[in-house]
Structures are given as structure tokens and as C-alpha cells.
mmCIF file of C-alpha atoms in Angstrom:
data_model
loop_
_atom_site.group_PDB
_atom_site.id
_atom_site.type_symbol
_atom_site.label_atom_id
_atom_site.label_comp_id
_atom_site.label_asym_id
_atom_site.label_seq_id
_atom_site.Cartn_x
_atom_site.Cartn_y
_atom_site.Cartn_z
ATOM 1 C CA MET D 122 -0.281 -0.623 -0.152
ATOM 2 C CA ALA D 123 1.536 2.858 -1.200
ATOM 3 C CA THR D 124 1.992 6.087 1.330
ATOM 4 C CA ARG D 125 2.573 9.303 0.169
ATOM 5 C CA TYR D 126 5.362 9.854 2.122
ATOM 6 C CA SER D 127 7.892 7.726 4.493
ATOM 7 C CA ILE D 128 7.257 7.583 8.445
ATOM 8 C CA GLU D 129 10.579 9.505 8.534
ATOM 9 C CA GLU D 130 9.438 12.413 6.282
ATOM 10 C CA TRP D 131 5.908 12.645 7.953
ATOM 11 C CA ASP D 132 7.816 12.603 11.296
ATOM 12 C CA ARG D 133 9.490 14.802 10.439
ATOM 13 C CA ARG D 134 7.327 16.986 9.174
ATOM 14 C CA SER D 135 4.584 17.341 11.362
ATOM 15 C CA GLN D 136 4.296 20.052 13.716
ATOM 16 C CA PHE D 137 2.020 18.182 16.033
ATOM 17 C CA LEU D 138 3.893 14.690 16.378
ATOM 18 C CA THR D 139 6.354 16.272 19.087
ATOM 19 C CA ASP D 140 6.190 15.558 23.030
ATOM 20 C CA SER D 141 5.088 18.814 23.927
ATOM 21 C CA PHE D 142 1.477 18.376 21.765
ATOM 22 C CA GLN D 143 0.580 15.641 22.481
ATOM 23 C CA ARG D 144 1.304 15.132 25.809
ATOM 24 C CA GLY D 145 -0.979 19.059 26.026
ATOM 25 C CA LEU D 146 -3.795 17.890 24.012
ATOM 26 C CA ALA D 147 -3.131 14.783 26.730
ATOM 27 C CA HIS D 148 -4.241 16.594 29.548
ATOM 28 C CA TRP D 149 -6.319 18.208 27.586
ATOM 29 C CA ASN D 150 -8.816 15.915 26.883
ATOM 30 C CA ARG D 151 -7.572 13.878 29.709
ATOM 31 C CA GLU D 152 -9.432 16.878 31.792
ATOM 32 C CA ARG D 153 -12.136 17.819 29.261
ATOM 33 C CA LEU D 154 -13.147 14.447 29.334
ATOM 34 C CA GLN D 155 -13.986 13.575 33.288
ATOM 35 C CA PRO D 156 -17.485 14.127 35.361
ATOM 36 C CA ARG D 157 -17.322 16.701 37.560
ATOM 37 C CA LEU D 158 -19.385 19.850 39.034
ATOM 38 C CA PRO D 159 -20.459 22.455 36.527
ATOM 39 C CA ASP D 160 -17.829 24.769 36.204
ATOM 40 C CA THR D 161 -17.359 28.721 37.993
ATOM 41 C CA ASP D 162 -15.329 30.134 35.973
ATOM 42 C CA TRP D 163 -17.220 28.203 32.840
ATOM 43 C CA ASN D 164 -16.195 31.469 30.280
ATOM 44 C CA MET D 165 -12.507 30.920 30.865
ATOM 45 C CA LEU D 166 -12.770 26.709 29.701
ATOM 46 C CA LEU D 167 -14.547 27.553 26.800
ATOM 47 C CA ASP D 168 -12.327 29.636 25.559
ATOM 48 C CA ARG D 169 -9.667 27.101 26.685
ATOM 49 C CA ASP D 170 -11.079 24.584 24.738
ATOM 50 C CA THR D 171 -11.808 25.940 21.801
ATOM 51 C CA ARG D 172 -8.740 26.799 21.168
ATOM 52 C CA MET D 173 -7.909 23.256 22.553
ATOM 53 C CA LEU D 174 -11.317 21.605 19.603
ATOM 54 C CA ARG D 175 -8.659 24.068 16.395
ATOM 55 C CA LEU D 176 -5.319 22.471 17.571
ATOM 56 C CA GLU D 177 -7.088 19.182 17.615
ATOM 57 C CA ARG D 178 -8.383 19.709 14.509
ATOM 58 C CA GLY D 179 -5.216 20.808 13.090
ATOM 59 C CA PHE D 180 -4.300 17.187 14.415
ATOM 60 C CA ILE D 181 -6.151 15.715 12.737
ATOM 61 C CA GLN D 182 -5.949 17.274 9.782
ATOM 62 C CA GLU D 183 -2.342 16.167 9.108
ATOM 63 C CA LEU D 184 -2.497 12.627 9.930
ATOM 64 C CA ARG D 185 -4.984 12.301 7.021
ATOM 65 C CA ALA D 186 -3.470 14.393 4.691
ATOM 66 C CA GLY D 187 -0.879 11.019 5.456
ATOM 67 C CA ILE D 188 -2.801 8.774 4.000
ATOM 68 C CA VAL D 189 -5.752 10.777 1.938
ATOM 69 C CA ASP D 190 -4.071 9.220 -1.327
ATOM 70 C CA ASP D 191 -4.608 5.780 0.370
ATOM 71 C CA ALA D 192 -7.913 6.326 1.486
ATOM 72 C CA ALA D 193 -9.109 7.445 -1.355
ATOM 73 C CA GLN D 194 -8.444 3.945 -3.157
ATOM 74 C CA ALA D 195 -10.917 1.756 -1.108
ATOM 75 C CA PRO D 196 -13.706 1.077 -3.235
ATOM 76 C CA THR D 197 -17.222 2.196 -2.712
ATOM 77 C CA ASP D 198 -19.555 -0.726 -3.240
ATOM 78 C CA PRO D 199 -20.515 -1.895 -0.877
ATOM 79 C CA ASP D 200 -18.980 -5.842 -0.614
ATOM 80 C CA SER D 201 -15.184 -4.825 -2.479
ATOM 81 C CA PHE D 202 -15.205 -1.809 0.342
ATOM 82 C CA ILE D 203 -15.151 -4.921 2.503
ATOM 83 C CA ALA D 204 -12.936 -7.593 1.211
ATOM 84 C CA TRP D 205 -10.228 -4.077 0.595
ATOM 85 C CA PHE D 206 -11.077 -2.929 4.536
ATOM 86 C CA GLU D 207 -10.155 -7.329 5.822
ATOM 87 C CA HIS D 208 -6.872 -6.622 3.596
ATOM 88 C CA LEU D 209 -5.826 -3.925 6.272
ATOM 89 C CA LYS D 210 -5.380 -6.896 8.415
ATOM 90 C CA GLU D 211 -2.416 -7.997 6.292
ATOM 91 C CA ALA D 212 -1.601 -5.320 3.934
ATOM 92 C CA GLY D 213 -2.337 -2.503 6.277
ATOM 93 C CA PRO D 214 0.203 -0.030 7.901
ATOM 94 C CA GLY D 215 2.424 -1.599 10.331
ATOM 95 C CA GLN D 216 1.118 -5.302 9.359
ATOM 96 C CA GLY D 217 3.286 -7.742 10.625
ATOM 97 C CA ASP D 218 6.101 -6.173 12.605
ATOM 98 C CA PRO D 219 8.653 -8.113 14.267
ATOM 99 C CA LEU D 220 7.830 -6.161 17.829
ATOM 100 C CA PHE D 221 5.456 -8.445 18.570
ATOM 101 C CA PRO D 222 6.585 -12.302 17.510
ATOM 102 C CA TRP D 223 9.958 -10.292 20.059
ATOM 103 C CA LEU D 224 7.687 -9.535 22.826
ATOM 104 C CA GLY D 225 6.070 -13.487 22.833
ATOM 105 C CA GLU D 226 9.160 -15.020 21.631
ATOM 106 C CA GLN D 227 11.626 -13.262 23.521
ATOM 107 C CA ALA D 228 10.746 -10.394 25.705
ATOM 108 C CA THR D 229 12.186 -10.640 29.517
ATOM 109 C CA ARG D 230 9.548 -9.731 32.137
ATOM 110 C CA ASP D 231 10.923 -5.889 32.294
ATOM 111 C CA GLU D 232 10.933 -5.507 28.758
ATOM 112 C CA LEU D 233 7.173 -6.916 28.532
ATOM 113 C CA ARG D 234 6.484 -4.706 31.192
ATOM 114 C CA TRP D 235 7.238 -0.940 29.916
ATOM 115 C CA PHE D 236 5.762 -2.482 26.628
ATOM 116 C CA PHE D 237 2.792 -2.402 28.595
ATOM 117 C CA GLU D 238 2.445 0.356 30.858
ATOM 118 C CA GLN D 239 2.930 2.393 26.844
ATOM 119 C CA GLU D 240 -0.148 0.810 26.127
ATOM 120 C CA ALA D 241 -1.719 1.072 29.572
ATOM 121 C CA ALA D 242 -0.884 5.138 29.526
ATOM 122 C CA GLY D 243 -2.426 5.483 25.883
ATOM 123 C CA GLU D 244 -5.382 3.517 26.172
ATOM 124 C CA ALA D 245 -8.235 5.555 25.251
ATOM 125 C CA GLY D 246 -11.549 3.102 26.300
ATOM 126 C CA PHE D 247 -12.804 0.796 23.790
ATOM 127 C CA ASP D 248 -15.743 1.137 25.887
ATOM 128 C CA ASP D 249 -15.653 4.935 26.136
ATOM 129 C CA LEU D 250 -14.953 5.318 22.591
ATOM 130 C CA VAL D 251 -17.696 2.700 21.126
ATOM 131 C CA ALA D 252 -20.220 5.010 23.508
ATOM 132 C CA TYR D 253 -19.324 8.324 22.286
ATOM 133 C CA THR D 254 -19.234 6.664 18.945
ATOM 134 C CA GLN D 255 -22.823 5.369 18.792
ATOM 135 C CA VAL D 256 -25.284 8.730 19.040
ATOM 136 C CA LYS D 257 -27.146 8.930 15.879
ATOM 137 C CA LEU D 258 -25.759 6.412 13.936
ATOM 138 C CA PRO D 259 -28.508 4.448 11.749
ATOM 139 C CA VAL D 260 -29.794 1.207 13.666
ATOM 140 C CA SER D 261 -27.904 -1.645 12.214
ATOM 141 C CA ALA D 262 -24.643 0.602 12.978
ATOM 142 C CA LYS D 263 -26.196 1.962 16.662
ATOM 143 C CA LEU D 264 -26.575 -2.177 17.090
ATOM 144 C CA GLU D 265 -23.480 -3.252 16.709
ATOM 145 C CA LEU D 266 -22.431 -0.808 18.746
ATOM 146 C CA ALA D 267 -24.242 -1.791 21.408
ATOM 147 C CA ARG D 268 -23.777 -5.135 21.607
ATOM 148 C CA ASN D 269 -19.921 -4.602 20.970
ATOM 149 C CA TYR D 270 -20.249 -2.168 23.909
ATOM 150 C CA TRP D 271 -22.283 -4.934 26.277
ATOM 151 C CA ASP D 272 -19.687 -7.137 25.399
ATOM 152 C CA GLU D 273 -16.669 -4.635 27.098
ATOM 153 C CA MET D 274 -18.468 -4.088 30.313
ATOM 154 C CA GLY D 275 -19.221 -7.385 31.055
ATOM 155 C CA ARG D 276 -22.839 -8.534 29.775
ATOM 156 C CA GLY D 277 -23.555 -6.533 33.445
ATOM 157 C CA ALA D 278 -21.450 -8.420 35.496
ATOM 158 C CA LYS D 279 -18.415 -6.963 37.108
ATOM 159 C CA ALA D 280 -15.984 -9.680 36.862
ATOM 160 C CA GLY D 281 -15.918 -9.302 32.835
ATOM 161 C CA MET D 282 -15.759 -5.736 32.238
ATOM 162 C CA HIS D 283 -12.417 -5.491 30.343
ATOM 163 C CA GLY D 284 -11.619 -2.349 31.864
ATOM 164 C CA PRO D 285 -10.164 -4.284 35.636
ATOM 165 C CA MET D 286 -8.875 -7.033 33.533
ATOM 166 C CA LEU D 287 -6.275 -4.807 32.236
ATOM 167 C CA ASP D 288 -6.619 -2.861 35.562
ATOM 168 C CA THR D 289 -5.354 -6.565 37.148
ATOM 169 C CA LEU D 290 -2.369 -6.309 35.155
ATOM 170 C CA VAL D 291 -1.512 -3.240 35.437
ATOM 171 C CA GLU D 292 -1.341 -4.441 39.416
ATOM 172 C CA THR D 293 0.515 -7.633 38.182
ATOM 173 C CA LEU D 294 3.089 -5.653 36.297
ATOM 174 C CA ALA D 295 3.274 -3.141 38.692
ATOM 175 C CA VAL D 296 3.418 -0.223 36.178
ATOM 176 C CA ALA D 297 2.653 2.948 37.128
ATOM 177 C CA PRO D 298 1.375 4.017 33.300
ATOM 178 C CA THR D 299 1.742 7.830 33.564
ATOM 179 C CA ILE D 300 0.672 10.738 30.737
ATOM 180 C CA GLU D 301 4.025 12.113 31.491
ATOM 181 C CA THR D 302 6.454 8.678 31.056
ATOM 182 C CA THR D 303 4.499 7.460 27.588
ATOM 183 C CA VAL D 304 6.224 8.248 24.236
ATOM 184 C CA TRP D 305 4.195 10.180 22.634
ATOM 185 C CA GLN D 306 3.669 8.072 19.577
ATOM 186 C CA SER D 307 1.385 6.289 22.434
ATOM 187 C CA LEU D 308 -0.599 9.609 23.110
ATOM 188 C CA ALA D 309 -0.962 10.446 19.435
ATOM 189 C CA LEU D 310 -2.875 6.963 19.037
ATOM 190 C CA ALA D 311 -5.224 7.951 21.540
ATOM 191 C CA ASN D 312 -5.493 11.674 20.991
ATOM 192 C CA ALA D 313 -6.200 10.194 17.501
ATOM 193 C CA MET D 314 -8.913 8.191 18.516
ATOM 194 C CA THR D 315 -10.783 10.489 20.749
ATOM 195 C CA ALA D 316 -10.947 13.348 18.239
ATOM 196 C CA MET D 317 -12.549 10.632 16.271
ATOM 197 C CA ALA D 318 -15.479 9.445 18.558
ATOM 198 C CA THR D 319 -15.773 13.149 20.495
ATOM 199 C CA GLN D 320 -16.334 14.929 16.671
ATOM 200 C CA ARG D 321 -19.935 14.295 15.163
ATOM 201 C CA ASP D 322 -18.458 15.401 12.472
ATOM 202 C CA LEU D 323 -15.850 12.840 11.913
ATOM 203 C CA ALA D 324 -17.950 9.758 13.416
ATOM 204 C CA TRP D 325 -17.531 7.576 10.214
ATOM 205 C CA HIS D 326 -13.780 7.950 10.886
ATOM 206 C CA SER D 327 -14.170 6.482 14.006
ATOM 207 C CA ILE D 328 -16.172 3.553 13.190
ATOM 208 C CA GLY D 329 -13.759 2.718 10.677
ATOM 209 C CA ALA D 330 -11.043 3.386 13.325
ATOM 210 C CA LEU D 331 -12.695 0.954 16.114
ATOM 211 C CA GLY D 332 -13.153 -1.870 12.982
ATOM 212 C CA VAL D 333 -9.737 -2.368 12.677
ATOM 213 C CA ILE D 334 -8.534 -3.047 16.383
ATOM 214 C CA GLU D 335 -11.637 -4.977 16.637
ATOM 215 C CA LEU D 336 -9.536 -6.354 13.077
ATOM 216 C CA THR D 337 -5.688 -5.947 13.756
ATOM 217 C CA ALA D 338 -6.084 -7.313 17.530
ATOM 218 C CA PRO D 339 -6.060 -11.424 17.306
ATOM 219 C CA GLY D 340 -2.778 -11.035 16.428
ATOM 220 C CA ARG D 341 -1.514 -9.247 18.172
ATOM 221 C CA SER D 342 -3.255 -9.915 21.409
ATOM 222 C CA ALA D 343 -2.025 -13.217 21.077
ATOM 223 C CA MET D 344 1.902 -13.165 20.828
ATOM 224 C CA VAL D 345 1.628 -10.106 23.757
ATOM 225 C CA ALA D 346 -0.116 -13.184 25.382
ATOM 226 C CA LYS D 347 2.305 -15.548 24.590
ATOM 227 C CA GLY D 348 4.872 -13.487 26.077
ATOM 228 C CA LEU D 349 2.699 -13.073 30.007
ATOM 229 C CA ARG D 350 2.866 -16.951 29.717
ATOM 230 C CA ARG D 351 6.123 -16.769 29.493
ATOM 231 C CA ILE D 352 7.085 -14.922 31.636
ATOM 232 C CA GLY D 353 4.876 -16.475 34.780
ATOM 233 C CA LEU D 354 2.047 -14.963 34.875
ATOM 234 C CA SER D 355 -1.488 -16.509 35.460
ATOM 235 C CA ASP D 356 -4.586 -17.166 33.509
ATOM 236 C CA ARG D 357 -6.203 -14.273 35.139
ATOM 237 C CA GLU D 358 -3.341 -12.455 34.957
ATOM 238 C CA ARG D 359 -3.219 -12.799 31.339
ATOM 239 C CA ARG D 360 -7.669 -12.950 30.590
ATOM 240 C CA TYR D 361 -6.952 -8.885 28.848
ATOM 241 C CA PHE D 362 -5.465 -10.679 26.008
ATOM 242 C CA ASP D 363 -6.109 -13.269 25.362
ATOM 243 C CA LEU D 364 -10.035 -13.376 25.926
ATOM 244 C CA HIS D 365 -9.340 -10.194 22.928
ATOM 245 C CA ALA D 366 -6.872 -12.767 20.951
ATOM 246 C CA VAL D 367 -10.349 -14.458 20.169
ATOM 247 C CA LEU D 368 -12.980 -12.134 21.333
ATOM 248 C CA ASP D 369 -12.164 -9.431 18.483
ATOM 249 C CA VAL D 370 -12.289 -11.864 15.908
ATOM 250 C CA LYS D 371 -15.798 -12.356 16.280
ATOM 251 C CA HIS D 372 -16.818 -9.246 16.529
ATOM 252 C CA SER D 373 -14.781 -7.796 14.055
ATOM 253 C CA ALA D 374 -17.018 -10.194 11.101
ATOM 254 C CA ASP D 375 -19.511 -8.994 13.142
ATOM 255 C CA TRP D 376 -18.293 -5.129 13.041
ATOM 256 C CA ASN D 377 -18.038 -5.935 9.230
ATOM 257 C CA ARG D 378 -21.327 -7.186 8.498
ATOM 258 C CA GLU D 379 -23.617 -5.001 11.411
ATOM 259 C CA ALA D 380 -22.092 -1.952 11.003
ATOM 260 C CA LEU D 381 -19.190 -1.120 7.592
ATOM 261 C CA TYR D 382 -21.830 -2.746 5.577
ATOM 262 C CA PRO D 383 -24.687 -1.038 5.760
ATOM 263 C CA LEU D 384 -23.345 2.624 6.016
ATOM 264 C CA VAL D 385 -21.402 2.261 3.369
ATOM 265 C CA SER D 386 -24.944 1.085 1.441
ATOM 266 C CA GLU D 387 -26.715 3.334 2.537
ATOM 267 C CA ASP D 388 -24.960 5.956 1.197
ATOM 268 C CA PRO D 389 -21.668 4.665 -0.435
ATOM 269 C CA ARG D 390 -19.482 8.350 0.382
ATOM 270 C CA ARG D 391 -18.457 7.130 3.564
ATOM 271 C CA ALA D 392 -16.733 4.438 3.039
ATOM 272 C CA THR D 393 -13.990 6.867 2.112
ATOM 273 C CA ALA D 394 -14.199 8.523 5.678
ATOM 274 C CA ILE D 395 -14.192 4.524 7.679
ATOM 275 C CA ALA D 396 -10.808 4.092 5.372
ATOM 276 C CA GLU D 397 -9.669 7.265 6.337
ATOM 277 C CA GLY D 398 -9.974 6.353 9.823
ATOM 278 C CA ALA D 399 -8.869 2.748 9.675
ATOM 279 C CA LEU D 400 -5.498 3.816 8.436
ATOM 280 C CA MET D 401 -5.377 7.063 10.687
ATOM 281 C CA ARG D 402 -5.343 4.514 13.181
ATOM 282 C CA LEU D 403 -2.857 1.520 11.536
ATOM 283 C CA ARG D 404 -0.703 4.799 10.794
ATOM 284 C CA CYS D 405 -0.460 5.330 15.152
ATOM 285 C CA GLY D 406 0.574 1.808 16.019
ATOM 286 C CA GLN D 407 2.662 2.709 12.886
ATOM 287 C CA LEU D 408 4.921 4.502 14.498
ATOM 288 C CA CYS D 409 4.014 3.671 17.813
ATOM 289 C CA PHE D 410 6.148 0.171 17.374
ATOM 290 C CA GLU D 411 9.314 2.284 15.157
ATOM 291 C CA ARG D 412 8.890 3.894 18.545
ATOM 292 C CA TYR D 413 8.268 0.704 20.925
ATOM 293 C CA ARG D 414 11.383 -0.890 18.329
ATOM 294 C CA GLU D 415 13.363 1.819 19.440
ATOM 295 C CA HIS D 416 13.507 2.314 22.951
ATOM 296 C CA LEU D 417 13.406 -1.850 23.671
ATOM 297 C CA TRP D 418 16.667 -2.445 20.923
ATOM 298 C CA GLY D 419 18.115 0.968 20.681
ATOM 299 C CA ALA D 420 19.120 1.576 17.386
ATOM 300 C CA CYS D 421 16.839 -0.195 14.064
#
């Protein structure tokens, strides 16, 4: 799959793919999405949010510029589009990265801890992203996102909620994920996902970004679970990755059939937006994988 320019060129040209910008955006997202009582100085906060929304959109527009030509190649009839989308599992940016076999077979406990700390700190919360994205969607897609959300919420049982499973692993590995100790590439991924989910003119992009997570996560999750098993973690402690290695295969098939297909059938223009969201998510993931390998392996 051709790109407009290389990851290195993209990184070098960017004014938004920087440490300071992504940390500032991550802090803003964390603060603005947190439930709170009414703000007394709401006028000042509104001014701040307006400024940050402009910066956030500049960041998204720059991400789009890097993938727009590839996304334009996506077909707009539903059958061909689904085939194109599913092919991202093999041909999309960052797929087959050598980091994950290495995590499964060679990484030490400390190396797995560092990897997981980066992933946990940059985690935007798949359940919350789905909840934001589903607002006012057409019925078929809305129902599929609702089923997906219900699975994320453990089908009503706290023990089955995916978020607490992640928290269990945080405790087991004794990591303390924070914005300050997370590489900006991981923060950029979470910031991009948050922007797409919370801005309604990016809703179709969010559908694509969330769908491509379901499509591509199982293989990576299985390799991470293998590494965690190798260093001695129990079934309970590995459950988050073990579960996603299996469950997301079904989630992906359902998402493609019940969300993507009817959405593109109803309005073929959505195919391009969905493709852009998927490619932006994959490109951000690719940046993360390269940065992780740079830290874990040295110059590579």
C-alpha cells in the first residue's frame, strides 16, 4: 500500500507529532472528559476548549494528509469495500511488525512491563470510544456498537468488564502508567481515537478506526499473551490479552457485517471516511511500534 511519504518524513515535517503537543492534548482530553460539577469560570474554560479544538483539528488534518491518497483507493460499493477493509489485516500500515513475535518469544519481564506501561497509559478506553461514536448512528450500526459495548462491559457483570481486567494486569506488573512517562507516539494514538469519537463530523472515521482495531488486534494480543505466559503470569492475570485474541475475531466479523456494510450501502461516500479513519489508526499504531522497538532494541 503506497504512502504519500515515509514515516520518517511525515514525523519530521509535523508540527503536531511532537512530545509537548501530544502531552498537552492528552492532559486536555483527560480533564475535559472527566465527569465534574459545573464549572464556575465556564467562560474561561470555553475559550480554552475552543483553542484546543482548533489544535486538535489541525492534528487530525495532518494525519489525514498522510493517508488521504491511500484512502481514496478504497472502493465505494459495499462488497468490494469490505474486501478492501479486511485486506488491511495483511497490507495495512504496521501489520506484521517484528515487535510482537519478539514480545511473545524473547522479551524479558522488564521489557514486557515497559511495553505494557506505554500501552496502558495511552489507552483511550475502547468502551468509552464506542459509546461516544454510537450517538445518532443508523439502527443497524448502532445495534452492533451496542452489542460490542455490552461485551466490553462484561455483559453486566463486573468480573467480565474489560477495563478492570486491564487494571489487574497493571497491578500484577506493578506499573504506574502516566502521561509524563509515556512516549508521545502512544499518546498520539489515544488522542486521535478520542478526536474521532467525540467530533460528530468524524463519526464515520471513528467507525473505521474502531473496526480496524477489532480486525487487527487478535494476532498481536495472542503474541503478547504468549509473552506474559512465558514469564509466568496466570490465566487470570493474562485474561485481558487472552480474551481479545479470541473475542475480537468475532467482533470484527460482526462489525464488518452489521456496521460497515449497511453504512456504506446506505451512503457510498462514507466508505472514504471509514477508510481514512482505519488508516489513521493503523498509521498511529505503526508510529508506536517503531518507537517501542527503538526503545527496546536500540537503533533499528
